[in-house]
Coordinates of C-alpha atoms and ligand atoms in Angstrom, one line a residue:
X199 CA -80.9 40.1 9.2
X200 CA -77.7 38.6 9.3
X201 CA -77.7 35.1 11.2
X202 CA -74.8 34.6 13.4
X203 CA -72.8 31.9 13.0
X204 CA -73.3 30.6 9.4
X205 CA -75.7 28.0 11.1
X206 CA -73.0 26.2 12.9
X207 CA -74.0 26.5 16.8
X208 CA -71.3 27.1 19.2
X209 CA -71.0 24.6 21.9
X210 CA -71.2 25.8 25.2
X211 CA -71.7 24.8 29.0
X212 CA -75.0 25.0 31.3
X213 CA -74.9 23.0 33.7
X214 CA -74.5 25.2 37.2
X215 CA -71.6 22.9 38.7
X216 CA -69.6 23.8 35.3
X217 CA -66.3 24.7 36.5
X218 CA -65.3 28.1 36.0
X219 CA -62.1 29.6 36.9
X220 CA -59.8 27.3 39.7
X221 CA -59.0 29.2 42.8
X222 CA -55.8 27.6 44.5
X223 CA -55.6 23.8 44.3
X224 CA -58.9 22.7 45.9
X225 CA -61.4 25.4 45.1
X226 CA -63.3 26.6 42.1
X227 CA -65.6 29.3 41.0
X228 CA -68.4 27.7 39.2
X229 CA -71.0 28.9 36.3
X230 CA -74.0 29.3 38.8
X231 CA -71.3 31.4 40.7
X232 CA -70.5 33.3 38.0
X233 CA -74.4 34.2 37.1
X234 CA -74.2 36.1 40.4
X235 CA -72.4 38.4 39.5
X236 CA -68.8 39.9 39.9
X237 CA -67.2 43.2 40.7
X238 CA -63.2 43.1 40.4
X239 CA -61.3 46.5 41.8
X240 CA -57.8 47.3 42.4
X241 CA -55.7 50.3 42.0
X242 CA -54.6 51.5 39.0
X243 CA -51.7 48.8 37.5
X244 CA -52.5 46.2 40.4
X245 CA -53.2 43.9 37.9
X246 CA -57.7 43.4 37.2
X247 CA -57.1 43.5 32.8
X248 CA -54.0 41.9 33.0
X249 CA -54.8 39.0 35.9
X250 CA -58.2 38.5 37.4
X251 CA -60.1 39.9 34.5
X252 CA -58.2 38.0 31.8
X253 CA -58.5 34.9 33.2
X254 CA -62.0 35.4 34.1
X255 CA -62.9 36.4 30.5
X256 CA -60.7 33.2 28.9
X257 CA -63.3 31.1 31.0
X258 CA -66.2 32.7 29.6
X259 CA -64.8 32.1 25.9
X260 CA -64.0 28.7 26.5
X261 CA -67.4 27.7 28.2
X262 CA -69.3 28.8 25.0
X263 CA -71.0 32.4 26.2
X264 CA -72.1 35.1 24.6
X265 CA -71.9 38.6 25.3
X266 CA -71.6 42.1 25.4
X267 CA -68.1 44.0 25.9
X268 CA -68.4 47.5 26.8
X269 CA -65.5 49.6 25.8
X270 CA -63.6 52.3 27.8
X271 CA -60.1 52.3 26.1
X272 CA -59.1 51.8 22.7
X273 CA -57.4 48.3 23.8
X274 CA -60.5 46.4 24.8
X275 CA -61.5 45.2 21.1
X276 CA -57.9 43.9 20.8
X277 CA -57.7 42.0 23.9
X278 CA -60.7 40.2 23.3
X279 CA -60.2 39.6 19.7
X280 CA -56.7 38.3 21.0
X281 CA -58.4 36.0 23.6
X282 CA -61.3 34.8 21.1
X283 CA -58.6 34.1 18.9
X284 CA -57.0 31.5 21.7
X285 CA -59.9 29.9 22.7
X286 CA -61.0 29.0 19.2
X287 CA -63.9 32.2 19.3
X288 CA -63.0 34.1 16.9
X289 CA -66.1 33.2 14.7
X290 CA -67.9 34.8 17.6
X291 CA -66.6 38.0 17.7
X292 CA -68.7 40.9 16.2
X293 CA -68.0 44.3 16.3
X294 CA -69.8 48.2 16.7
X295 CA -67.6 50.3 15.6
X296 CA -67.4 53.8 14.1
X297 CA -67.6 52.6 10.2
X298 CA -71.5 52.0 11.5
X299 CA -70.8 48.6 9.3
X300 CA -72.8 46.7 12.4
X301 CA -76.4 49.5 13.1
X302 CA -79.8 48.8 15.0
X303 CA -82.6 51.6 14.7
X304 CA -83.1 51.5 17.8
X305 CA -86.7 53.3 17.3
X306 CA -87.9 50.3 15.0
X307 CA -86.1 47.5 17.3
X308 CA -88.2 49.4 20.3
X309 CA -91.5 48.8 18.7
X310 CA -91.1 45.9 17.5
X311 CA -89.4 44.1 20.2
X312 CA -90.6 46.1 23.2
X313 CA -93.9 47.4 22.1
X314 CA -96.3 45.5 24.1
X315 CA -98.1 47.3 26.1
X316 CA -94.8 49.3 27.5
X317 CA -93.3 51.1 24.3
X318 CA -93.5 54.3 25.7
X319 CA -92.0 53.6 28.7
X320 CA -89.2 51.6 27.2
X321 CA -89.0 55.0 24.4
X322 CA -88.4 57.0 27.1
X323 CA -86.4 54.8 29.3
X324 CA -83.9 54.6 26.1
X325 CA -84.0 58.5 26.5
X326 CA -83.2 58.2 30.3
X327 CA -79.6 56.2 29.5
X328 CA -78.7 58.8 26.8
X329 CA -79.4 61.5 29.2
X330 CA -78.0 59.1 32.0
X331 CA -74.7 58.5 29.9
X332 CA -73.8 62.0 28.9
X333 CA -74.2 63.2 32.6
X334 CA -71.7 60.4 33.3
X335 CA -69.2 61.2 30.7
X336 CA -69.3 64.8 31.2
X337 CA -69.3 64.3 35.1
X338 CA -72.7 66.2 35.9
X339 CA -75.5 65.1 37.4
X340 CA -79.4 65.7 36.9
X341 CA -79.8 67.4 40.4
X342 CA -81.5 70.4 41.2
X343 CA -82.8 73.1 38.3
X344 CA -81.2 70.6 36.1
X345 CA -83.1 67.8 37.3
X346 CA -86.4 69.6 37.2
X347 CA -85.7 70.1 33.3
X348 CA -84.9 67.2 32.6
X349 CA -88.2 65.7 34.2
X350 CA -90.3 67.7 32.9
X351 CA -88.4 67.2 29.2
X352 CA -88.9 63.3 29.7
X353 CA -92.9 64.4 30.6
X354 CA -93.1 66.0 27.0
X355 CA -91.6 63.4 25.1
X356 CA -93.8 60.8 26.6
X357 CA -96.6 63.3 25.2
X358 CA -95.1 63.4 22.1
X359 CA -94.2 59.4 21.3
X360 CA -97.8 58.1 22.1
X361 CA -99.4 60.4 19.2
X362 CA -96.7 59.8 16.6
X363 CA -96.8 55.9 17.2
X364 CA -100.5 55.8 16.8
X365 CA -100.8 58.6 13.9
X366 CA -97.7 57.2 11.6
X367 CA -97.1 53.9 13.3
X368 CA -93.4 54.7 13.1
X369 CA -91.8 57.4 14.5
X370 CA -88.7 59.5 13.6
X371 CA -86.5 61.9 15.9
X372 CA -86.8 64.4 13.5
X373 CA -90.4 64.0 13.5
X374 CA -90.5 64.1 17.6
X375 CA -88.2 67.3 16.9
X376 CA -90.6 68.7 14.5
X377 CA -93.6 68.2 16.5
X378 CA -92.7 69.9 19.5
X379 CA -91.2 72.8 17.5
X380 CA -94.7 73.2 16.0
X381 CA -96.6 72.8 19.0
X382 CA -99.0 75.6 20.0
X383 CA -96.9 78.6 22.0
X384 CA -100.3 79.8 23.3
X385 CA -104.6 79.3 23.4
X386 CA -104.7 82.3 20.8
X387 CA -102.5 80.1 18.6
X388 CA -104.6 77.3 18.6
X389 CA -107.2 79.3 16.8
X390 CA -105.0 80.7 14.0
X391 CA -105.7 79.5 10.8
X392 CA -102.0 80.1 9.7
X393 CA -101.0 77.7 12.3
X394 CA -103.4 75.0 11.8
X395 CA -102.7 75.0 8.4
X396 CA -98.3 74.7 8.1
X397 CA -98.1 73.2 11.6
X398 CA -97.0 69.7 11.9
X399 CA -98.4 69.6 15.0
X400 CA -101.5 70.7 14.3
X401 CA -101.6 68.2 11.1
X402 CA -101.1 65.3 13.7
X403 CA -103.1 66.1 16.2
X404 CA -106.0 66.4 13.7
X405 CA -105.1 63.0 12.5
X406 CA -104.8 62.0 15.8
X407 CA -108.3 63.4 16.8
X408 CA -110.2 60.9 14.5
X409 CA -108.5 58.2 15.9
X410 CA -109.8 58.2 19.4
X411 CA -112.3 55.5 19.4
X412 CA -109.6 53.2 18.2
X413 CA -107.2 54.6 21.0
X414 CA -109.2 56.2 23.4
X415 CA -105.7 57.1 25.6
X416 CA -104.6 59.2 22.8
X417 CA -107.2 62.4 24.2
X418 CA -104.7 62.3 27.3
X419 CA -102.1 63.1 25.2
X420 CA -103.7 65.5 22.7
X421 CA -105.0 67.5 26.1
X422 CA -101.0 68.2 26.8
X423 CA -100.8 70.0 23.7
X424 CA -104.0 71.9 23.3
X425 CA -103.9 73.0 27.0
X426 CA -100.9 72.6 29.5
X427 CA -98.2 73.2 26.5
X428 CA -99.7 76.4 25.0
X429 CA -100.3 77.8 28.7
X430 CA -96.9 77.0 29.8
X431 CA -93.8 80.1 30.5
X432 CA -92.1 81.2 27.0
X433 CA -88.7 80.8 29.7
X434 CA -89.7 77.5 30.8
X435 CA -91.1 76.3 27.7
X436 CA -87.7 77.0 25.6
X437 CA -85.7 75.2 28.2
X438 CA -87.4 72.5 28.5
X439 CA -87.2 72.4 24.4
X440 CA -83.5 72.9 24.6
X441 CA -82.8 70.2 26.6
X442 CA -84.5 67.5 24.8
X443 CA -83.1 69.1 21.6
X444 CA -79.3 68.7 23.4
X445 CA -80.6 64.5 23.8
X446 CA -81.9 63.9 20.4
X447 CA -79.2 66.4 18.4
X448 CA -76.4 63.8 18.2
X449 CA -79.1 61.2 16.5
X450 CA -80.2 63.7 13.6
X451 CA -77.2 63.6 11.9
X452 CA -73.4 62.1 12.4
X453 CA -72.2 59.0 13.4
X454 CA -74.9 58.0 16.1
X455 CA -77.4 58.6 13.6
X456 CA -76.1 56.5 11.3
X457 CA -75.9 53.8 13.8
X458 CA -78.7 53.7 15.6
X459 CA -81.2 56.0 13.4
X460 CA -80.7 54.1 10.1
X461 CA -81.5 50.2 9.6
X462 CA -81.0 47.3 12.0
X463 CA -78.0 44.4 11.2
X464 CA -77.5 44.0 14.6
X465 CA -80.0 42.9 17.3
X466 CA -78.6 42.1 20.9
X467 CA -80.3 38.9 21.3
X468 CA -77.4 37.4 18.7
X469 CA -75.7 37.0 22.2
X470 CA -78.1 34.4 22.9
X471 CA -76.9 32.4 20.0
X472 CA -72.9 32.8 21.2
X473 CA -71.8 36.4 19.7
X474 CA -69.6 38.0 21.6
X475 CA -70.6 41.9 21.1
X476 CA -67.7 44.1 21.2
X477 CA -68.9 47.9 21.5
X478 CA -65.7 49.4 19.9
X479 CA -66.9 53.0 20.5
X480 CA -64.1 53.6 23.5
X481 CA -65.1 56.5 25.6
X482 CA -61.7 57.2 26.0
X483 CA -61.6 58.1 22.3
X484 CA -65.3 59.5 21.3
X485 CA -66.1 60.2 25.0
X486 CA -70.0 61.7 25.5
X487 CA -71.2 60.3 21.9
X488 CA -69.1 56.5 22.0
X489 CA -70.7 56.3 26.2
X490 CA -74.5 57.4 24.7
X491 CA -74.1 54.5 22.0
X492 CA -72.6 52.0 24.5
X493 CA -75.4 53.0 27.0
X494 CA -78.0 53.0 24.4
X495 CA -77.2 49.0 22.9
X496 CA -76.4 47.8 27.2
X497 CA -80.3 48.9 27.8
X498 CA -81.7 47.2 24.8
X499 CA -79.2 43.8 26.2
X500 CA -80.2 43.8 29.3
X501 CA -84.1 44.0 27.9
X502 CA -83.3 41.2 25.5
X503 CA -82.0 39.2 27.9
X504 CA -84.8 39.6 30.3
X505 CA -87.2 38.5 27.6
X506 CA -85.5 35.4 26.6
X507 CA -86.7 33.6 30.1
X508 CA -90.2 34.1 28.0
X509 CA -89.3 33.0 24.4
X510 CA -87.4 29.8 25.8
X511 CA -89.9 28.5 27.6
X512 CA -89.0 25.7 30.1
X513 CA -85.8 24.8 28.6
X514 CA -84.8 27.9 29.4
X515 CA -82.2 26.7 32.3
X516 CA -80.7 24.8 29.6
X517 CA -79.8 27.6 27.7
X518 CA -76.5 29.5 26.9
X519 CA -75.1 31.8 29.4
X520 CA -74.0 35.1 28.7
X521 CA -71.7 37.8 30.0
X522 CA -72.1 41.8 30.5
X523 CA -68.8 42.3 30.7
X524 CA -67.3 46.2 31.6
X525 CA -64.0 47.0 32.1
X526 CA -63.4 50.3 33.9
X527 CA -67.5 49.9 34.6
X528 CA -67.6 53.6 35.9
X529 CA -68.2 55.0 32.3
X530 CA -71.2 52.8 32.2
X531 CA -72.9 52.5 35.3
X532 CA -77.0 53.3 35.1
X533 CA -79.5 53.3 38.3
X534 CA -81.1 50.4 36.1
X535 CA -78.0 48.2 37.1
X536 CA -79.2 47.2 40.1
X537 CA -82.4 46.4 39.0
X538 CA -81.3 44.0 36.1
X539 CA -78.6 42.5 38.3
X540 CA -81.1 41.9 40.4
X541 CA -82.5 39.2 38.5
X542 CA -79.2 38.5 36.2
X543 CA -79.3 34.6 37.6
X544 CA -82.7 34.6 36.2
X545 CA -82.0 35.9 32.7
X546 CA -78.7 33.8 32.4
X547 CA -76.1 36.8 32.5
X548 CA -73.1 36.9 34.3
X549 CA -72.3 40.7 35.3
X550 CA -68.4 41.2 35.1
X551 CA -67.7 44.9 36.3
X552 CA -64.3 46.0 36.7
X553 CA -63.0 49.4 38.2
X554 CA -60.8 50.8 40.6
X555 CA -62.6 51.5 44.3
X556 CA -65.6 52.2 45.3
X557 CA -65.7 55.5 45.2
X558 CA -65.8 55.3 41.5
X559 CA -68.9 53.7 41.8
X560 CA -70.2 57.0 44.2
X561 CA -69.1 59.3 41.6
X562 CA -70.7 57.7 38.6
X563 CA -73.9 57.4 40.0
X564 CA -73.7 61.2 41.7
X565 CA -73.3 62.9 44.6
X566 CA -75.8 62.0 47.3
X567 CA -76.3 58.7 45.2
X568 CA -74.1 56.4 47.6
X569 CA -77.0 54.3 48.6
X570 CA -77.8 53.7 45.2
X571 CA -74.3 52.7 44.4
X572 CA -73.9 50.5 47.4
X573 CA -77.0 49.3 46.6
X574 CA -75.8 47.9 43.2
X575 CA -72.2 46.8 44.3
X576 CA -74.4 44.8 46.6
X577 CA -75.9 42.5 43.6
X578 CA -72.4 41.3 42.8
X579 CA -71.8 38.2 45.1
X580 CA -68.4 37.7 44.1
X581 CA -65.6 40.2 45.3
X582 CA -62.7 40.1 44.0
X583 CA -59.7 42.7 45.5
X584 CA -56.4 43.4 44.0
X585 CA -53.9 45.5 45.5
X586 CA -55.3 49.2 46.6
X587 CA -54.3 52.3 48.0
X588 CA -58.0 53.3 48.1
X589 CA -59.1 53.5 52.2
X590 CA -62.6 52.5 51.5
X591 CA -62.3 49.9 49.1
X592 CA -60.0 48.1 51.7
X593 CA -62.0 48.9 54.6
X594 CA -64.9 47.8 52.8
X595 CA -62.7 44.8 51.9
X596 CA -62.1 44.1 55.0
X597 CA -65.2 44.5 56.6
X598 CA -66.7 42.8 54.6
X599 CA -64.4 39.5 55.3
X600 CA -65.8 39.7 58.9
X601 CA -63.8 39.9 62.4
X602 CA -63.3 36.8 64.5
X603 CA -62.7 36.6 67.8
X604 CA -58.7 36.3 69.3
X605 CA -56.9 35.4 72.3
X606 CA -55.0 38.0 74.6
X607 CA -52.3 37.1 77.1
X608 CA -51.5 39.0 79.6
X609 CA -49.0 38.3 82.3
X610 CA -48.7 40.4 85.9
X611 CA -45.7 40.5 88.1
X612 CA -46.3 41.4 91.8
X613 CA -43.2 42.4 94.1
X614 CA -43.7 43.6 97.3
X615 CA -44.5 43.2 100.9
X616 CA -47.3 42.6 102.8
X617 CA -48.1 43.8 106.2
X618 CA -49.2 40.8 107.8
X619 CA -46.9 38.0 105.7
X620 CA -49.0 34.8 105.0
X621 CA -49.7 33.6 101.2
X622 CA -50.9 35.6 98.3
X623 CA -52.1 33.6 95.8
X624 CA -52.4 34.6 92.1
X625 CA -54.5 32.4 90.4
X626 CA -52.6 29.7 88.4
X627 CA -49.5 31.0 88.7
X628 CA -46.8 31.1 91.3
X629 CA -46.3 33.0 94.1
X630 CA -44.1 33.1 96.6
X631 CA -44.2 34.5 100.0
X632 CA -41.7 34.3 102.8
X633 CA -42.4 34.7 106.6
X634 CA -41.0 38.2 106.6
X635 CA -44.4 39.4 103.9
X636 CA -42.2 39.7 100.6
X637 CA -44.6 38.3 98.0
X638 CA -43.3 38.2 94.8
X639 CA -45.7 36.7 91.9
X640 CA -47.1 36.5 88.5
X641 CA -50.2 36.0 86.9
X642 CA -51.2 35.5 83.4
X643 CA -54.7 36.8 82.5
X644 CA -56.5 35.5 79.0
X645 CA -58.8 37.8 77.1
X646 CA -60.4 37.7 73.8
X647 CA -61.4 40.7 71.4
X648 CA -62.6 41.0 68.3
X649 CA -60.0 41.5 65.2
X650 CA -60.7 42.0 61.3
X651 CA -59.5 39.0 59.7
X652 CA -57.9 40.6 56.9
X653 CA -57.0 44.3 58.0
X654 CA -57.5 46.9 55.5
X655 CA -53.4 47.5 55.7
X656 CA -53.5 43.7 53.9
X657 CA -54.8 45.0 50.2
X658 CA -51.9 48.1 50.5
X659 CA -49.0 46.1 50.4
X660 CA -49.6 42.1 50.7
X661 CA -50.8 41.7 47.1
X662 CA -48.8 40.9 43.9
X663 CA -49.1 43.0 41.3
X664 CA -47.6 41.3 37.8
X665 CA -44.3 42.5 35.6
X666 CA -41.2 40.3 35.4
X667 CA -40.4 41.3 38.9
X668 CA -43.6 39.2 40.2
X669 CA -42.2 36.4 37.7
X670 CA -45.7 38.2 36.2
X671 CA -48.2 37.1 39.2
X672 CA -51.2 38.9 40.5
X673 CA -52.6 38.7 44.1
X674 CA -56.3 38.8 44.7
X675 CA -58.5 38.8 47.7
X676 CA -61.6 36.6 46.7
X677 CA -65.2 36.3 48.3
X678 CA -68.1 34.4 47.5
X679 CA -71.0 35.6 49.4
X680 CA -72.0 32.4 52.0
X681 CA -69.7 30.4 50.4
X682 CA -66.3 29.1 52.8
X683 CA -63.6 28.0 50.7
X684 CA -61.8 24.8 51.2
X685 CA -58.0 25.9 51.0
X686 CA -59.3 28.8 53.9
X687 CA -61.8 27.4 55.8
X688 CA -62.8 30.7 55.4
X689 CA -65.1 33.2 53.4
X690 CA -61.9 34.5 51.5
X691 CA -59.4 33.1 49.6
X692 CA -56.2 34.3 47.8
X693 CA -55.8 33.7 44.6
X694 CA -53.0 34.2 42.6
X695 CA -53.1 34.6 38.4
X696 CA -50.4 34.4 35.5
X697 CA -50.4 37.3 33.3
X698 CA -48.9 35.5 30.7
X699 CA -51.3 32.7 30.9
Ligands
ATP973 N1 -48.9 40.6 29.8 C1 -48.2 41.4 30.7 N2 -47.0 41.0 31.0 C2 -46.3 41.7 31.9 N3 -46.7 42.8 32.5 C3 -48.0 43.2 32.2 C4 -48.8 42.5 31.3 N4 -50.0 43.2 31.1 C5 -49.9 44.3 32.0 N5 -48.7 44.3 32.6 C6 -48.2 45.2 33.7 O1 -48.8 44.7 34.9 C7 -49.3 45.7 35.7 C8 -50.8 45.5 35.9 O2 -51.5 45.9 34.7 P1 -53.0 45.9 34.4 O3 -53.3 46.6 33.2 O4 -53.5 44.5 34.6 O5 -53.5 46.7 35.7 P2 -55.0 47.3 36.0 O6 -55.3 46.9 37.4 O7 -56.0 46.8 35.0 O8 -54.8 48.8 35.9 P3 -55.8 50.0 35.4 O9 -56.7 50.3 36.5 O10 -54.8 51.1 35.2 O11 -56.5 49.5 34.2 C9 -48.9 47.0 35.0 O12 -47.7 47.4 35.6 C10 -48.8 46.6 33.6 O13 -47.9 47.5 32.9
MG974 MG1 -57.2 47.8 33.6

């Protein structure tokens, strides 16, 4: 394995006060504020790469992070190689990229870094993000018929991995693949000497048969194949097939295979030690194939970061932070997001997700999947808005700024006459009244109602968006959740950023 770093450690900031990124003249975003989280959005060309995120990303650099760069656009592995390069990083900088030059077997890292216990879950929650990330890249979702083939394809695989890893003590997609091609199509089957004798399935399962007082589980297992499997539809059987053949396909041969089926020179956990991992495999260029890899290497990051709380032991808060940084974040969204955000302050990783609205969030996750997208926009506590044309990313905006309470003046004029003369009086305010009953008077009534503080009309036109006609200065809307900023006295704050800083 290659160390990272030729043994000299990059310096780098922990302490939670660290100073981040300075907002205005009096106000700063620190590195505890960073760890919970950020979501930057803004219309297309309002400025996120080019202002907010930019600057945001110089800070992590400087302050000695780690971390993992998800790539949407070809331009991403420049930028940050560009940025490394001026804040002294560019030692730190390793890249995925197609020449497969940088490969983790992800099958072998599984078992040996996630085995305990949980290595068939962890298996097939691996298989879940590539399914996850091709639905995402090919807009679909898993609803419906779909849905059901897909559950019931996850079911058979975690039939399949248990018997392999206990039989072989490795295991191989083509292997998986083989297996369940061989598996009994019905109960006569089972009793054909033909069969037992060719079929790999058979082979194993007779293997795996005089194993069971070492791994009693295992008859579980065995019991899908010798009776649900063989008594299951020829229709439904083959579809279930084919759709765990069109999730483990791309590994058997091609480029994913070659980087995440062949050996391991790349483990996440070198983002620990300072790399900055750049996942050069741009959707925008290999689209369903470069968002499986890119989905495949964020799961087994956001496992190894949730593991090193355990290996660090009590010095643990002393330890370098790290950034999961995702530019145009919709490509690589996963319902296991909110989760790991969830706990992101504990495992040290500052989230950085960067798109245009909301509803880009909605439609990554699927239709009918709102709540689950609201649900992980929730886990970033820093907002940051650029300019938008988007209604319900600035009414969110706005909303989520708060209302406060104003005063209304209103002011009545009276003219007239009164049958029986005498005063009228108007409270505070003059009046007027002559013997023959003409009153004439005005009153001035206060009221208060409730106003947004920063209308949604605000992020459509109030906010900079960069090029020389700016003088190249970007406008953003900033909140941090409980926090009231000095400049303000408020929850929000604008901040302005140089795009050729
Ligand atoms: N270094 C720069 N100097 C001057 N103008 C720039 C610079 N970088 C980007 N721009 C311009 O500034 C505007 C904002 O660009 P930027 O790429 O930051 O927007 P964005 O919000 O990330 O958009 P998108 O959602 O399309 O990615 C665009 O008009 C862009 O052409
Ligand atoms: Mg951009």
């Amino acid at each position: 394995m290659t160390r990272f770093g030729k043994n000299s450690p990059i310096p780098y900031h922990y302490e939670p006060k660290t100073p981040m990124l300075k907002v205005g003249k009096r106000d700063v975003l620190t590195l505890d504020d960073c760890l919970r989280g950020t979501v930057i959005l803004g219309g297309t060309g309002s400025g996120k790469t080019s202002g907010s995120a930019r600057t945001l990303a110089k800070a992590y650099l400087k302050a000695g992070c780690g971390g993992l760069v998800m790539c949407a656009h070809d331009a991403e592995r420049a930028q940050w190689e560009e940025l490394a390069k001026e804040t002294g990083r560019e030692g730190s900088i390793i890249v995925m990229d197609a020449t497969a030059a940088r490969r983790i077997n992800f099958l072998d890292y599984t078992m040996a870094t996630l085995g305990a216990g949980g290595f068939n879950t962890n298996l097939l929650d691996i298989i879940k993000r590539i399914s996850e990330a091709g639905d995402i890249a090919e807009g679909r979702s898993s609803s419906g018929e779909n849905k059901f083939f897909y559950d019931s394809a996850f079911e058979m695989l975690g039939n399949v991995f248990p018997i392999l890893h206990a039989v072989y003590e490795s295991i191989r997609l083509r292997e998986v693949m083989s297996f369940i091609d061989t598996a009994p199509k019905s109960p006569q089957q089972l009793n054909d000497p033909e069969w037992t004798e060719h079929s790999f399935c058979a082979k194993t399962l007779a293997l795996a048969s005089q194993l069971l007082d070492t791994y009693p589980d295992l008859e579980i297992y065995c019991d899908y194949w010798t009776e649900r499997f063989p008594d299951m539809g020829d229709r439904m059987r083959s579809s279930v097939i084919a759709t765990i053949s069109s999730m483990l396909y791309p590994f058997m041969t091609g480029k994913l295979h070659e980087l995440f089926c062949t050996d391991t020179n790349l483990v996440p956990q070198l983002a620990g030690e300072g790399a900055i991992i750049i996942l050069d495999l741009p959707v925008h260029l290999y689209g369903k194939a470069g968002a499986t890899a890119q989905a495949i290497f964020k799961y087994l990051f956001q496992r190894a970061m949730e593991q090193r709380e355990r290996d660090a032991g009590k010095d643990f808060k002393k330890s370098r932070c790290v950034v999961l940084w995702a530019d145009e974040c919709q490509y690589f969204l996963s319902d296991q997001d909110t989760k790991f955000f969830s706990n992101a302050r504990r495992y040290r990783t500052c989230g950085v997700y960067i798109t245009q609205d909301v509803k880009s969030f909605y439609a990554a996750l699927g239709s009918g999947n709102e709540h689950a997208a609201d649900a992980l926009l929730g886990k970033f506590q820093n907002r940051i808005w650029h300019a938008n044309a988007d209604h319900t990313t600035n009414e969110d905006a706005s909303r989520l700024i708060g209302e406060r309470l104003l005063d209304q003046m209103s002011k009545q004029t009276s003219d007239g006459f009164s049958a029986s003369g005498g005063n009228t009086q108007a409270e505070g305010n003059n009046t007027q009244s002559g013997q023959d009953g003409h009153n004439v008077g005005s009153s001035t009534t206060v009221s208060q109602y409730l106003a947004r503080i920063v209308p949604p009309n605000f992020f459509t036109n109030k906010l900079r968006t960069g090029t020389a006609s700016n003088k190249y200065k970007v406008d953003a809307v900033m909140l941090k959740s409980g926090h009231t900023w000095r400049h303000t006295r408020e929850n929000y704050v604008i901040a302005a950023f140089d795009q050729r800083v």
